[in-house]
Short mmCIF file of C-alpha atoms and ligand atoms in Angstrom, two decimals:
data_model
loop_
_atom_site.label_atom_id
_atom_site.label_comp_id
_atom_site.label_asym_id
_atom_site.label_seq_id
_atom_site.Cartn_x
_atom_site.Cartn_y
_atom_site.Cartn_z
CA MET A 16 -30.23 45.54 51.35
CA VAL A 17 -27.84 44.67 48.57
CA ASP A 18 -29.76 43.66 45.48
CA SER A 19 -28.33 40.23 44.69
CA SER A 20 -29.78 40.24 41.18
CA ARG A 21 -26.85 42.42 40.11
CA LYS A 22 -23.74 40.28 39.89
CA ARG A 23 -20.68 42.09 41.20
CA LEU A 24 -18.15 43.29 38.64
CA VAL A 25 -14.53 44.23 39.23
CA ILE A 26 -12.65 45.78 36.32
CA GLY A 27 -8.93 46.57 36.30
CA ASN A 28 -7.88 49.71 34.47
CA TRP A 29 -4.21 49.22 33.64
CA LYS A 30 -3.95 52.77 32.25
CA MET A 31 -0.63 53.22 30.40
CA HIS A 32 1.21 50.50 32.30
CA GLY A 33 2.62 47.15 31.38
CA ASP A 34 4.77 45.47 28.76
CA ALA A 35 4.63 42.03 27.21
CA ALA A 36 6.65 40.33 29.96
CA PHE A 37 4.90 42.11 32.84
CA ASN A 38 1.45 41.43 31.39
CA SER A 39 2.19 37.78 30.90
CA GLU A 40 3.11 37.40 34.59
CA LEU A 41 0.12 39.43 35.78
CA LEU A 42 -2.32 37.46 33.62
CA ALA A 43 -0.82 34.16 34.79
CA GLY A 44 -1.55 35.34 38.35
CA LEU A 45 -5.16 36.12 37.43
CA ARG A 46 -5.60 32.77 35.71
CA ALA A 47 -4.28 31.01 38.78
CA GLY A 48 -6.57 32.90 41.15
CA ILE A 49 -9.82 33.23 39.20
CA ALA A 50 -11.27 30.00 40.52
CA GLY A 51 -11.46 31.58 43.97
CA VAL A 52 -13.67 34.49 42.87
CA GLN A 53 -16.50 32.91 40.89
CA GLN A 54 -19.10 35.03 42.68
CA CYS A 55 -18.00 38.11 40.78
CA ASP A 56 -17.30 39.05 37.16
CA LEU A 57 -13.65 39.99 36.63
CA ALA A 58 -12.21 41.98 33.72
CA VAL A 59 -9.16 44.00 32.67
CA CYS A 60 -9.06 47.06 30.40
CA VAL A 61 -5.64 47.26 28.81
CA PRO A 62 -3.68 49.45 26.35
CA PHE A 63 -4.65 48.77 22.71
CA PRO A 64 -1.36 47.09 21.65
CA TYR A 65 -1.83 44.35 24.24
CA LEU A 66 -5.36 43.30 23.30
CA TYR A 67 -4.02 40.44 21.21
CA GLN A 68 -1.84 39.19 24.05
CA VAL A 69 -4.59 39.57 26.64
CA ARG A 70 -7.05 37.73 24.46
CA SER A 71 -4.70 34.84 23.88
CA LEU A 72 -3.88 34.53 27.59
CA LEU A 73 -7.41 35.00 28.98
CA GLU A 74 -9.67 33.29 26.45
CA GLY A 75 -11.67 30.57 28.18
CA THR A 76 -10.57 31.57 31.69
CA GLY A 77 -13.68 33.46 32.77
CA VAL A 78 -11.76 36.75 33.00
CA SER A 79 -12.96 39.15 30.29
CA TRP A 80 -11.09 42.08 28.77
CA GLY A 81 -11.50 45.38 27.03
CA ALA A 82 -9.92 48.70 26.08
CA GLN A 83 -9.68 52.11 27.72
CA ASP A 84 -11.06 54.29 24.95
CA VAL A 85 -12.82 54.06 21.60
CA SER A 86 -13.47 56.33 18.66
CA PRO A 87 -17.01 57.67 18.24
CA HIS A 88 -16.56 57.09 14.48
CA GLU A 89 -17.27 53.85 12.70
CA LYS A 90 -14.29 54.07 10.31
CA GLY A 91 -12.47 56.52 8.09
CA ALA A 92 -9.73 59.14 8.07
CA TYR A 93 -9.20 59.41 11.83
CA THR A 94 -5.47 58.88 12.25
CA GLY A 95 -4.58 57.33 15.57
CA GLU A 96 -8.12 56.40 16.55
CA VAL A 97 -9.43 52.89 17.17
CA ALA A 98 -12.94 51.90 16.11
CA ALA A 99 -15.32 49.83 18.20
CA ALA A 100 -15.45 47.17 15.47
CA MET A 101 -11.67 46.77 15.83
CA LEU A 102 -12.12 46.15 19.55
CA ALA A 103 -14.81 43.63 18.72
CA ASP A 104 -12.27 41.87 16.47
CA PHE A 105 -10.25 41.20 19.61
CA ALA A 106 -13.35 39.93 21.43
CA CYS A 107 -13.45 42.87 23.84
CA SER A 108 -16.39 42.73 26.21
CA TRP A 109 -15.78 46.21 27.66
CA VAL A 110 -14.48 49.64 26.88
CA LEU A 111 -14.00 52.52 29.28
CA VAL A 112 -15.48 55.79 28.05
CA GLY A 113 -15.17 59.21 29.63
CA HIS A 114 -12.48 58.33 32.14
CA SER A 115 -11.56 61.54 33.99
CA GLU A 116 -8.03 61.35 32.57
CA ARG A 117 -9.56 61.59 29.09
CA ARG A 118 -12.07 64.25 30.05
CA SER A 119 -9.35 66.45 31.57
CA GLY A 120 -6.37 65.57 29.35
CA HIS A 121 -8.15 65.25 26.02
CA GLY A 122 -11.05 67.65 26.40
CA GLU A 123 -13.71 64.95 26.14
CA THR A 124 -17.17 66.45 26.59
CA ASP A 125 -20.24 64.78 28.05
CA SER A 126 -21.80 64.47 24.60
CA LEU A 127 -18.63 62.97 23.07
CA VAL A 128 -18.57 60.40 25.87
CA ALA A 129 -22.17 59.45 25.05
CA GLU A 130 -21.25 59.15 21.36
CA LYS A 131 -18.41 56.82 22.27
CA ALA A 132 -20.78 54.75 24.41
CA ALA A 133 -23.20 54.50 21.47
CA ALA A 134 -20.37 53.46 19.11
CA ALA A 135 -19.32 50.71 21.51
CA LEU A 136 -22.90 49.44 21.88
CA ALA A 137 -23.33 49.36 18.11
CA ALA A 138 -20.35 46.99 17.95
CA GLY A 139 -21.70 44.78 20.74
CA ILE A 140 -19.27 46.03 23.38
CA ALA A 141 -20.42 47.21 26.81
CA PRO A 142 -19.24 50.73 27.58
CA VAL A 143 -18.17 51.49 31.13
CA VAL A 144 -19.19 55.13 31.38
CA CYS A 145 -17.04 56.97 33.91
CA VAL A 146 -18.38 59.98 35.78
CA GLY A 147 -17.19 61.93 38.81
CA GLU A 148 -16.53 65.37 40.20
CA THR A 149 -13.21 67.17 40.67
CA LEU A 150 -11.87 68.18 44.08
CA GLN A 151 -13.02 71.75 43.52
CA GLU A 152 -16.53 70.59 42.60
CA HIS A 153 -16.51 68.20 45.54
CA GLU A 154 -15.58 70.97 47.97
CA ALA A 155 -18.27 73.20 46.47
CA GLY A 156 -20.85 70.47 47.20
CA GLN A 157 -21.56 69.96 43.49
CA ALA A 158 -20.96 66.20 43.16
CA LEU A 159 -24.58 65.25 42.41
CA GLU A 160 -25.05 68.13 40.01
CA VAL A 161 -21.86 67.30 38.08
CA VAL A 162 -22.68 63.61 37.84
CA SER A 163 -26.21 64.42 36.60
CA ARG A 164 -24.80 66.70 33.92
CA GLN A 165 -22.28 64.07 32.81
CA LEU A 166 -24.94 61.36 32.71
CA ALA A 167 -27.63 63.31 30.85
CA PRO A 168 -26.55 62.53 27.26
CA VAL A 169 -25.91 58.90 28.22
CA LEU A 170 -29.39 58.54 29.74
CA ALA A 171 -30.76 59.94 26.49
CA LEU A 172 -29.52 56.79 24.71
CA GLY A 173 -32.63 55.11 26.11
CA ALA A 174 -33.49 52.15 28.33
CA GLU A 175 -32.50 49.44 25.86
CA ALA A 176 -28.99 50.86 25.46
CA LEU A 177 -28.64 51.60 29.16
CA ALA A 178 -29.43 48.02 30.09
CA LYS A 179 -26.21 46.94 28.31
CA LEU A 180 -23.80 49.38 29.88
CA VAL A 181 -22.09 49.93 33.19
CA ILE A 182 -21.58 53.20 35.07
CA ALA A 183 -18.42 53.87 37.08
CA TYR A 184 -18.49 56.64 39.66
CA GLU A 185 -14.93 57.85 40.14
CA PRO A 186 -14.51 61.03 42.16
CA VAL A 187 -11.50 62.65 40.49
CA TRP A 188 -10.01 63.60 43.86
CA ALA A 189 -9.87 59.91 44.84
CA ILE A 190 -8.15 58.61 41.70
CA GLY A 191 -4.59 57.51 42.33
CA THR A 192 -4.42 59.69 45.45
CA GLY A 193 -4.96 57.10 48.17
CA LEU A 194 -7.99 59.21 49.25
CA THR A 195 -10.98 56.90 48.87
CA ALA A 196 -14.44 58.34 49.24
CA THR A 197 -16.01 56.94 52.41
CA PRO A 198 -18.56 54.18 51.71
CA GLU A 199 -21.30 56.63 52.80
CA GLN A 200 -20.06 59.37 50.46
CA ALA A 201 -19.87 56.93 47.56
CA GLN A 202 -23.28 55.43 48.37
CA GLU A 203 -24.91 58.87 48.32
CA VAL A 204 -23.74 59.45 44.75
CA HIS A 205 -24.48 55.87 43.69
CA ALA A 206 -28.05 56.18 45.03
CA HIS A 207 -28.44 59.40 43.06
CA ILE A 208 -27.19 57.67 39.89
CA ARG A 209 -29.52 54.73 40.60
CA GLN A 210 -32.50 57.10 40.82
CA GLN A 211 -31.64 58.59 37.46
CA LEU A 212 -31.22 55.16 35.89
CA GLU A 213 -34.53 54.03 37.37
CA ALA A 214 -36.27 57.09 35.97
CA ALA A 215 -34.79 56.17 32.57
CA GLY A 216 -36.13 52.61 32.91
CA ALA A 217 -32.76 50.99 33.66
CA GLY A 218 -32.56 50.57 37.42
CA GLN A 219 -30.62 47.28 37.20
CA VAL A 220 -27.50 48.78 35.58
CA ARG A 221 -24.36 48.01 37.55
CA ILE A 222 -22.72 51.02 39.17
CA LEU A 223 -19.04 50.58 40.02
CA TYR A 224 -17.02 52.73 42.38
CA GLY A 225 -13.48 53.76 41.45
CA GLY A 226 -10.78 55.75 43.20
CA SER A 227 -7.99 54.16 45.25
CA VAL A 228 -9.85 50.87 45.74
CA LYS A 229 -7.62 48.22 47.35
CA GLY A 230 -8.03 44.89 49.05
CA SER A 231 -8.18 46.62 52.42
CA ASN A 232 -11.09 48.99 51.64
CA ALA A 233 -13.09 47.02 49.05
CA ALA A 234 -15.34 45.12 51.49
CA SER A 235 -16.55 48.28 53.23
CA LEU A 236 -17.50 49.79 49.86
CA PHE A 237 -19.16 46.64 48.50
CA VAL A 238 -21.45 46.38 51.49
CA MET A 239 -23.29 49.51 50.32
CA PRO A 240 -26.58 48.77 48.52
CA ASP A 241 -25.84 50.65 45.31
CA ILE A 242 -22.14 49.80 44.90
CA ASP A 243 -22.02 46.85 42.51
CA GLY A 244 -18.27 46.50 42.14
CA ALA A 245 -15.16 48.51 41.39
CA LEU A 246 -13.05 50.05 38.67
CA VAL A 247 -9.52 49.60 39.92
CA GLY A 248 -6.42 51.41 38.69
CA GLY A 249 -3.17 51.01 40.63
CA ALA A 250 -4.25 47.93 42.57
CA SER A 251 -5.08 46.06 39.35
CA LEU A 252 -1.39 45.85 38.48
CA ALA A 253 -0.70 43.22 41.15
CA ALA A 254 -2.59 39.95 40.75
CA THR A 255 -2.94 39.16 44.45
CA GLU A 256 -4.18 42.65 45.33
CA PHE A 257 -6.61 42.69 42.42
CA LEU A 258 -7.94 39.25 43.30
CA SER A 259 -8.33 40.26 46.93
CA ILE A 260 -10.66 43.07 45.79
CA ALA A 261 -12.69 40.57 43.77
CA ALA A 262 -12.79 38.19 46.74
CA ALA A 263 -14.20 41.00 48.90
P1 LIG B 30 -6.93 54.16 41.10
O1 LIG B 30 -7.53 54.50 39.65
O2 LIG B 30 -7.56 52.88 41.54
O3 LIG B 30 -5.45 54.03 40.87
O4 LIG B 30 -7.28 55.30 41.99
C1 LIG B 30 -8.88 54.26 39.35
C2 LIG B 30 -9.16 54.68 37.95
O5 LIG B 30 -8.68 55.73 37.51
O6 LIG B 30 -9.90 53.98 37.21
#
């Protein structure tokens, strides 16, 4: 049975999309539709330059916001990086860490991802720790092993820290490809993550699924006992589609 003590969470990951005019229209759509999806927490993770805009358009609406990356450092000579305290200045509730596009494109290691999660927590921001196997690893039957390896340094942060974060399972082969994991495939990995969280004293952490989630497949995923919501890329760029996922 679905554990109703974990409120569902749907987070949009805009990636490197949007501009001031587009965002303003998209956010107006979310504001207009949020009343219909009170049973679930809704958030958007946006490019850094738009945090100010997103804050001013979403404050008080019930939709929360965050960023897509954060520096592991508190402050200093780190040109181009953004500190967690800066995100807190814009009232970010969330920050994605360890998205597969950062692991593969920017060489982010499992331990760096855990450092970023710790930096976010220290600033009062909930990290959304992304894990997931590549197509090659998937085909080699290594999904559970890979996810365990990625999670290990995060689990080492301890139960108190874990209770404040969110995990997102995003099989790399399903991201932006239209190939969603079947609900059963996703549930198998989510149950495995849940076991590890339980062993670390944090069984109530929300575990989101990500990878080509849309209005048409969200309900079949959300019915699974360990899928507590979604991290949504492409479909978060259209208000009606994104809201239909939250309504599911
Ligand atoms: P997608 O992206 O929904 O476009 O597959 C998900 C993600 O990368 O977070």
